[in-house]
Short mmCIF file of N, CA and C in Angstrom, two decimals:
data_model
loop_
_atom_site.label_atom_id
_atom_site.label_comp_id
_atom_site.label_asym_id
_atom_site.label_seq_id
_atom_site.Cartn_x
_atom_site.Cartn_y
_atom_site.Cartn_z
N UNK B 1 0.86 -1.18 0.00
CA UNK B 1 0.00 0.00 0.00
C UNK B 1 0.90 1.23 0.00
N UNK B 2 0.55 2.20 -0.83
CA UNK B 2 1.40 3.38 -0.92
C UNK B 2 1.12 4.37 0.22
N UNK B 3 2.02 5.29 0.40
CA UNK B 3 1.95 6.26 1.50
C UNK B 3 0.70 7.13 1.41
N UNK B 4 0.35 7.53 0.22
CA UNK B 4 -0.84 8.38 0.05
C UNK B 4 -2.10 7.67 0.51
N UNK B 5 -2.24 6.41 0.15
CA UNK B 5 -3.41 5.62 0.55
C UNK B 5 -3.44 5.43 2.06
N UNK B 6 -2.29 5.18 2.67
CA UNK B 6 -2.21 5.04 4.12
C UNK B 6 -2.69 6.30 4.82
N UNK B 7 -2.25 7.46 4.32
CA UNK B 7 -2.65 8.74 4.90
C UNK B 7 -4.15 8.96 4.76
N UNK B 8 -4.70 8.60 3.63
CA UNK B 8 -6.15 8.73 3.41
C UNK B 8 -6.93 7.86 4.38
N UNK B 9 -6.49 6.63 4.56
CA UNK B 9 -7.17 5.72 5.48
C UNK B 9 -7.06 6.18 6.92
N UNK B 10 -5.89 6.68 7.30
CA UNK B 10 -5.69 7.18 8.66
C UNK B 10 -6.58 8.38 8.91
N UNK B 11 -6.67 9.27 7.96
CA UNK B 11 -7.51 10.46 8.09
C UNK B 11 -8.99 10.08 8.19
N UNK B 12 -9.40 9.14 7.38
CA UNK B 12 -10.80 8.67 7.43
C UNK B 12 -11.10 8.05 8.79
N UNK B 13 -10.15 7.29 9.34
CA UNK B 13 -10.35 6.68 10.65
C UNK B 13 -10.46 7.74 11.74
N UNK B 14 -9.59 8.72 11.70
CA UNK B 14 -9.60 9.79 12.71
C UNK B 14 -10.89 10.58 12.69
N UNK B 15 -11.50 10.72 11.53
CA UNK B 15 -12.70 11.55 11.40
C UNK B 15 -14.00 10.75 11.33
N UNK B 16 -13.93 9.47 11.61
CA UNK B 16 -15.16 8.67 11.59
C UNK B 16 -16.07 9.07 12.75
N UNK B 17 -17.32 8.80 12.62
CA UNK B 17 -18.31 9.12 13.65
C UNK B 17 -18.95 7.82 14.15
N UNK B 18 -18.27 7.12 15.05
CA UNK B 18 -18.88 5.88 15.55
C UNK B 18 -20.14 6.20 16.35
N UNK B 19 -21.05 5.25 16.39
CA UNK B 19 -22.27 5.43 17.17
C UNK B 19 -21.91 5.43 18.66
N UNK B 20 -22.28 6.52 19.36
CA UNK B 20 -22.09 6.61 20.80
C UNK B 20 -23.45 6.47 21.47
N UNK B 21 -23.46 5.84 22.62
CA UNK B 21 -24.73 5.73 23.31
C UNK B 21 -24.71 4.82 24.51
N UNK B 22 -25.92 4.46 24.94
CA UNK B 22 -26.14 3.58 26.08
C UNK B 22 -26.45 2.20 25.54
N UNK B 23 -25.63 1.23 25.95
CA UNK B 23 -25.85 -0.15 25.53
C UNK B 23 -26.52 -0.93 26.65
N UNK B 24 -27.31 -1.92 26.26
CA UNK B 24 -28.10 -2.68 27.22
C UNK B 24 -27.94 -4.18 27.01
N UNK B 25 -27.78 -4.88 28.12
CA UNK B 25 -27.82 -6.34 28.15
C UNK B 25 -29.02 -6.70 29.01
N UNK B 26 -30.06 -7.27 28.40
CA UNK B 26 -31.25 -7.66 29.15
C UNK B 26 -31.35 -9.18 29.18
N UNK B 27 -31.39 -9.73 30.38
CA UNK B 27 -31.54 -11.17 30.54
C UNK B 27 -33.01 -11.52 30.28
N UNK B 28 -33.26 -12.34 29.29
CA UNK B 28 -34.62 -12.69 28.92
C UNK B 28 -35.33 -13.48 30.02
N UNK B 29 -34.58 -14.27 30.75
CA UNK B 29 -35.17 -15.13 31.78
C UNK B 29 -35.56 -14.36 33.04
N UNK B 30 -34.70 -13.47 33.51
CA UNK B 30 -34.94 -12.79 34.78
C UNK B 30 -35.45 -11.36 34.62
N UNK B 31 -35.27 -10.77 33.44
CA UNK B 31 -35.67 -9.38 33.23
C UNK B 31 -34.67 -8.36 33.73
N UNK B 32 -33.55 -8.84 34.28
CA UNK B 32 -32.53 -7.92 34.76
C UNK B 32 -31.87 -7.23 33.57
N UNK B 33 -31.56 -5.93 33.75
CA UNK B 33 -30.98 -5.13 32.68
C UNK B 33 -29.68 -4.51 33.18
N UNK B 34 -28.67 -4.56 32.34
CA UNK B 34 -27.37 -3.99 32.65
C UNK B 34 -27.04 -2.96 31.60
N UNK B 35 -26.80 -1.72 32.04
CA UNK B 35 -26.57 -0.61 31.13
C UNK B 35 -25.14 -0.10 31.22
N UNK B 36 -24.60 0.21 30.06
CA UNK B 36 -23.26 0.77 29.99
C UNK B 36 -23.24 1.89 28.96
N UNK B 37 -22.19 2.68 29.02
CA UNK B 37 -22.02 3.72 28.01
C UNK B 37 -20.87 3.33 27.11
N UNK B 38 -20.93 3.78 25.87
CA UNK B 38 -19.87 3.44 24.94
C UNK B 38 -19.69 4.57 23.93
N UNK B 39 -18.42 4.88 23.67
CA UNK B 39 -18.09 5.87 22.65
C UNK B 39 -18.08 5.23 21.26
N UNK B 40 -18.22 3.92 21.23
CA UNK B 40 -18.37 3.17 19.99
C UNK B 40 -19.16 1.92 20.36
N UNK B 41 -20.46 1.93 20.09
CA UNK B 41 -21.34 0.87 20.58
C UNK B 41 -20.93 -0.51 20.07
N UNK B 42 -20.49 -0.60 18.82
CA UNK B 42 -20.08 -1.90 18.29
C UNK B 42 -18.90 -2.46 19.06
N UNK B 43 -17.91 -1.62 19.33
CA UNK B 43 -16.75 -2.10 20.08
C UNK B 43 -17.11 -2.32 21.55
N UNK B 44 -18.07 -1.56 22.06
CA UNK B 44 -18.53 -1.76 23.44
C UNK B 44 -19.14 -3.14 23.63
N UNK B 45 -20.01 -3.53 22.69
CA UNK B 45 -20.58 -4.88 22.75
C UNK B 45 -19.49 -5.93 22.58
N UNK B 46 -18.60 -5.71 21.64
CA UNK B 46 -17.53 -6.66 21.40
C UNK B 46 -16.67 -6.87 22.64
N UNK B 47 -16.30 -5.79 23.30
CA UNK B 47 -15.48 -5.87 24.50
C UNK B 47 -16.18 -6.64 25.62
N UNK B 48 -17.44 -6.28 25.87
CA UNK B 48 -18.20 -6.96 26.93
C UNK B 48 -18.40 -8.44 26.59
N UNK B 49 -18.74 -8.73 25.34
CA UNK B 49 -18.97 -10.12 24.95
C UNK B 49 -17.71 -10.96 25.09
N UNK B 50 -16.56 -10.38 24.75
CA UNK B 50 -15.30 -11.12 24.88
C UNK B 50 -15.02 -11.42 26.36
N UNK B 51 -15.24 -10.43 27.23
CA UNK B 51 -15.01 -10.65 28.66
C UNK B 51 -15.97 -11.69 29.22
N UNK B 52 -17.23 -11.62 28.80
CA UNK B 52 -18.21 -12.60 29.26
C UNK B 52 -17.86 -14.01 28.77
N UNK B 53 -17.47 -14.12 27.51
CA UNK B 53 -17.11 -15.43 26.95
C UNK B 53 -15.88 -16.02 27.64
N UNK B 54 -14.99 -15.15 28.09
CA UNK B 54 -13.78 -15.60 28.77
C UNK B 54 -14.00 -15.80 30.28
N UNK B 55 -15.25 -15.57 30.73
CA UNK B 55 -15.59 -15.67 32.16
C UNK B 55 -14.73 -14.71 32.98
N UNK B 56 -14.57 -13.49 32.46
CA UNK B 56 -13.65 -12.52 33.03
C UNK B 56 -14.29 -11.14 33.19
N UNK B 57 -15.61 -11.08 33.17
CA UNK B 57 -16.29 -9.78 33.24
C UNK B 57 -16.29 -9.28 34.69
N UNK B 58 -16.08 -7.97 34.90
CA UNK B 58 -16.04 -7.43 36.25
C UNK B 58 -17.40 -7.42 36.97
N UNK B 59 -18.51 -7.44 36.22
CA UNK B 59 -19.83 -7.47 36.86
C UNK B 59 -20.18 -8.93 37.14
N UNK B 60 -20.08 -9.32 38.38
CA UNK B 60 -20.25 -10.73 38.76
C UNK B 60 -21.66 -11.24 38.49
N UNK B 61 -22.67 -10.40 38.72
CA UNK B 61 -24.05 -10.83 38.47
C UNK B 61 -24.30 -11.05 36.97
N UNK B 62 -23.84 -10.12 36.16
CA UNK B 62 -23.98 -10.28 34.72
C UNK B 62 -23.25 -11.54 34.26
N UNK B 63 -22.06 -11.76 34.77
CA UNK B 63 -21.28 -12.95 34.41
C UNK B 63 -22.01 -14.22 34.82
N UNK B 64 -22.59 -14.21 36.01
CA UNK B 64 -23.33 -15.37 36.51
C UNK B 64 -24.51 -15.71 35.58
N UNK B 65 -25.27 -14.68 35.20
CA UNK B 65 -26.41 -14.89 34.31
C UNK B 65 -25.95 -15.36 32.93
N UNK B 66 -24.87 -14.78 32.44
CA UNK B 66 -24.32 -15.16 31.13
C UNK B 66 -23.89 -16.63 31.15
N UNK B 67 -23.24 -17.04 32.23
CA UNK B 67 -22.80 -18.42 32.35
C UNK B 67 -23.99 -19.38 32.39
N UNK B 68 -25.07 -18.95 33.03
CA UNK B 68 -26.25 -19.81 33.18
C UNK B 68 -27.08 -19.88 31.90
N UNK B 69 -27.32 -18.73 31.24
CA UNK B 69 -28.23 -18.68 30.11
C UNK B 69 -27.55 -18.55 28.74
N UNK B 70 -26.27 -18.21 28.76
CA UNK B 70 -25.54 -18.06 27.50
C UNK B 70 -25.93 -16.80 26.74
N UNK B 71 -25.26 -16.58 25.64
CA UNK B 71 -25.53 -15.37 24.86
C UNK B 71 -26.96 -15.37 24.32
N UNK B 72 -27.53 -16.54 24.07
CA UNK B 72 -28.90 -16.63 23.57
C UNK B 72 -29.92 -16.15 24.59
N UNK B 73 -29.54 -16.13 25.85
CA UNK B 73 -30.44 -15.72 26.92
C UNK B 73 -30.48 -14.21 27.13
N UNK B 74 -29.80 -13.46 26.28
CA UNK B 74 -29.73 -12.01 26.43
C UNK B 74 -30.19 -11.29 25.17
N UNK B 75 -30.82 -10.17 25.41
CA UNK B 75 -31.16 -9.25 24.32
C UNK B 75 -30.21 -8.07 24.44
N UNK B 76 -29.40 -7.86 23.42
CA UNK B 76 -28.45 -6.75 23.40
C UNK B 76 -29.01 -5.65 22.52
N UNK B 77 -28.96 -4.42 23.02
CA UNK B 77 -29.49 -3.31 22.22
C UNK B 77 -28.83 -2.00 22.61
N UNK B 78 -28.93 -1.06 21.70
CA UNK B 78 -28.53 0.32 21.97
C UNK B 78 -29.82 1.05 22.28
N UNK B 79 -29.96 1.53 23.52
CA UNK B 79 -31.25 2.11 23.90
C UNK B 79 -31.29 3.63 23.79
N UNK B 80 -30.15 4.26 23.77
CA UNK B 80 -30.07 5.71 23.54
C UNK B 80 -28.83 5.98 22.71
N UNK B 81 -28.98 6.82 21.70
CA UNK B 81 -27.86 7.20 20.85
C UNK B 81 -27.60 8.69 21.06
N UNK B 82 -26.33 9.03 21.25
CA UNK B 82 -25.93 10.42 21.42
C UNK B 82 -25.62 11.01 20.05
N UNK B 83 -26.28 12.12 19.75
CA UNK B 83 -25.99 12.84 18.52
C UNK B 83 -24.84 13.81 18.81
N UNK B 84 -23.84 13.84 17.94
CA UNK B 84 -22.68 14.70 18.17
C UNK B 84 -22.08 15.12 16.84
N UNK B 85 -21.28 16.18 16.88
CA UNK B 85 -20.65 16.70 15.67
C UNK B 85 -19.16 16.41 15.61
N UNK B 86 -18.44 16.72 16.68
CA UNK B 86 -16.99 16.62 16.67
C UNK B 86 -16.54 15.29 17.27
N UNK B 87 -15.98 14.38 16.46
CA UNK B 87 -15.55 13.09 16.99
C UNK B 87 -14.35 13.17 17.93
N UNK B 88 -13.71 14.34 18.00
CA UNK B 88 -12.53 14.49 18.85
C UNK B 88 -12.88 15.03 20.24
N UNK B 89 -14.10 15.47 20.43
CA UNK B 89 -14.54 16.02 21.71
C UNK B 89 -14.87 14.87 22.68
N UNK B 90 -14.71 15.13 23.98
CA UNK B 90 -15.01 14.12 25.01
C UNK B 90 -16.48 14.25 25.41
N UNK B 91 -17.23 13.20 25.18
CA UNK B 91 -18.67 13.21 25.47
C UNK B 91 -19.03 12.33 26.67
N UNK B 92 -18.05 12.00 27.49
CA UNK B 92 -18.29 11.10 28.62
C UNK B 92 -19.40 11.60 29.53
N UNK B 93 -19.39 12.88 29.90
CA UNK B 93 -20.41 13.41 30.81
C UNK B 93 -21.81 13.30 30.20
N UNK B 94 -21.93 13.58 28.93
CA UNK B 94 -23.24 13.48 28.27
C UNK B 94 -23.70 12.03 28.20
N UNK B 95 -22.78 11.13 27.94
CA UNK B 95 -23.13 9.71 27.91
C UNK B 95 -23.57 9.22 29.29
N UNK B 96 -22.86 9.65 30.33
CA UNK B 96 -23.24 9.27 31.69
C UNK B 96 -24.61 9.81 32.05
N UNK B 97 -24.91 11.02 31.62
CA UNK B 97 -26.23 11.61 31.85
C UNK B 97 -27.33 10.80 31.16
N UNK B 98 -27.07 10.38 29.93
CA UNK B 98 -28.04 9.54 29.22
C UNK B 98 -28.26 8.22 29.95
N UNK B 99 -27.17 7.62 30.44
CA UNK B 99 -27.31 6.37 31.18
C UNK B 99 -28.12 6.57 32.45
N UNK B 100 -27.89 7.67 33.15
CA UNK B 100 -28.65 7.94 34.38
C UNK B 100 -30.14 8.08 34.08
N UNK B 101 -30.48 8.71 32.96
CA UNK B 101 -31.88 8.83 32.56
C UNK B 101 -32.48 7.43 32.32
N UNK B 102 -31.72 6.58 31.67
CA UNK B 102 -32.19 5.22 31.40
C UNK B 102 -32.33 4.41 32.68
N UNK B 103 -31.39 4.57 33.61
CA UNK B 103 -31.47 3.87 34.89
C UNK B 103 -32.70 4.32 35.68
N UNK B 104 -32.99 5.61 35.65
CA UNK B 104 -34.15 6.14 36.37
C UNK B 104 -35.46 5.64 35.77
N UNK B 105 -35.46 5.37 34.48
CA UNK B 105 -36.68 4.96 33.79
C UNK B 105 -36.98 3.46 33.94
N UNK B 106 -36.00 2.66 34.34
CA UNK B 106 -36.18 1.22 34.42
C UNK B 106 -35.74 0.70 35.78
N UNK B 107 -36.70 0.28 36.63
CA UNK B 107 -36.34 -0.20 37.97
C UNK B 107 -35.53 -1.51 37.96
N UNK B 108 -35.53 -2.25 36.85
CA UNK B 108 -34.76 -3.49 36.75
C UNK B 108 -33.34 -3.26 36.25
N UNK B 109 -33.00 -2.01 35.97
CA UNK B 109 -31.70 -1.71 35.37
C UNK B 109 -30.66 -1.36 36.41
N UNK B 110 -29.44 -1.72 36.10
CA UNK B 110 -28.29 -1.34 36.90
C UNK B 110 -27.10 -1.14 35.96
N UNK B 111 -26.06 -0.56 36.45
CA UNK B 111 -24.88 -0.32 35.62
C UNK B 111 -24.15 -1.62 35.32
N UNK B 112 -23.56 -1.69 34.13
CA UNK B 112 -22.71 -2.83 33.81
C UNK B 112 -21.54 -2.84 34.78
N UNK B 113 -20.94 -1.68 35.00
CA UNK B 113 -19.93 -1.52 36.04
C UNK B 113 -19.88 -0.07 36.47
N UNK B 114 -19.41 0.14 37.68
CA UNK B 114 -19.31 1.42 38.36
C UNK B 114 -20.55 2.22 38.23
#
């Protein structure tokens, strides 16, 4: 690959707008919901799924349910999406605020971690 193409790809990556939002793991059997925030929802699910599959997730209750019911026992979804313009800006506070709204709206919900 030539240098020009590498620069183009790097620039495209830096300026991409990944979906940011609140991700949800809902156990179909118990109705328990675990909410997390992610600056890239696809990678957020991937990271959590890898930890759960490796039996290495920090949320012990979520891990316990995952071990018992497997991935088929969960409904994964993005329940709130953050609209934003600048991909270089830090949106952590806004994402946390969205998660708090979701937690307040669902008595069965808790944080994936912290």
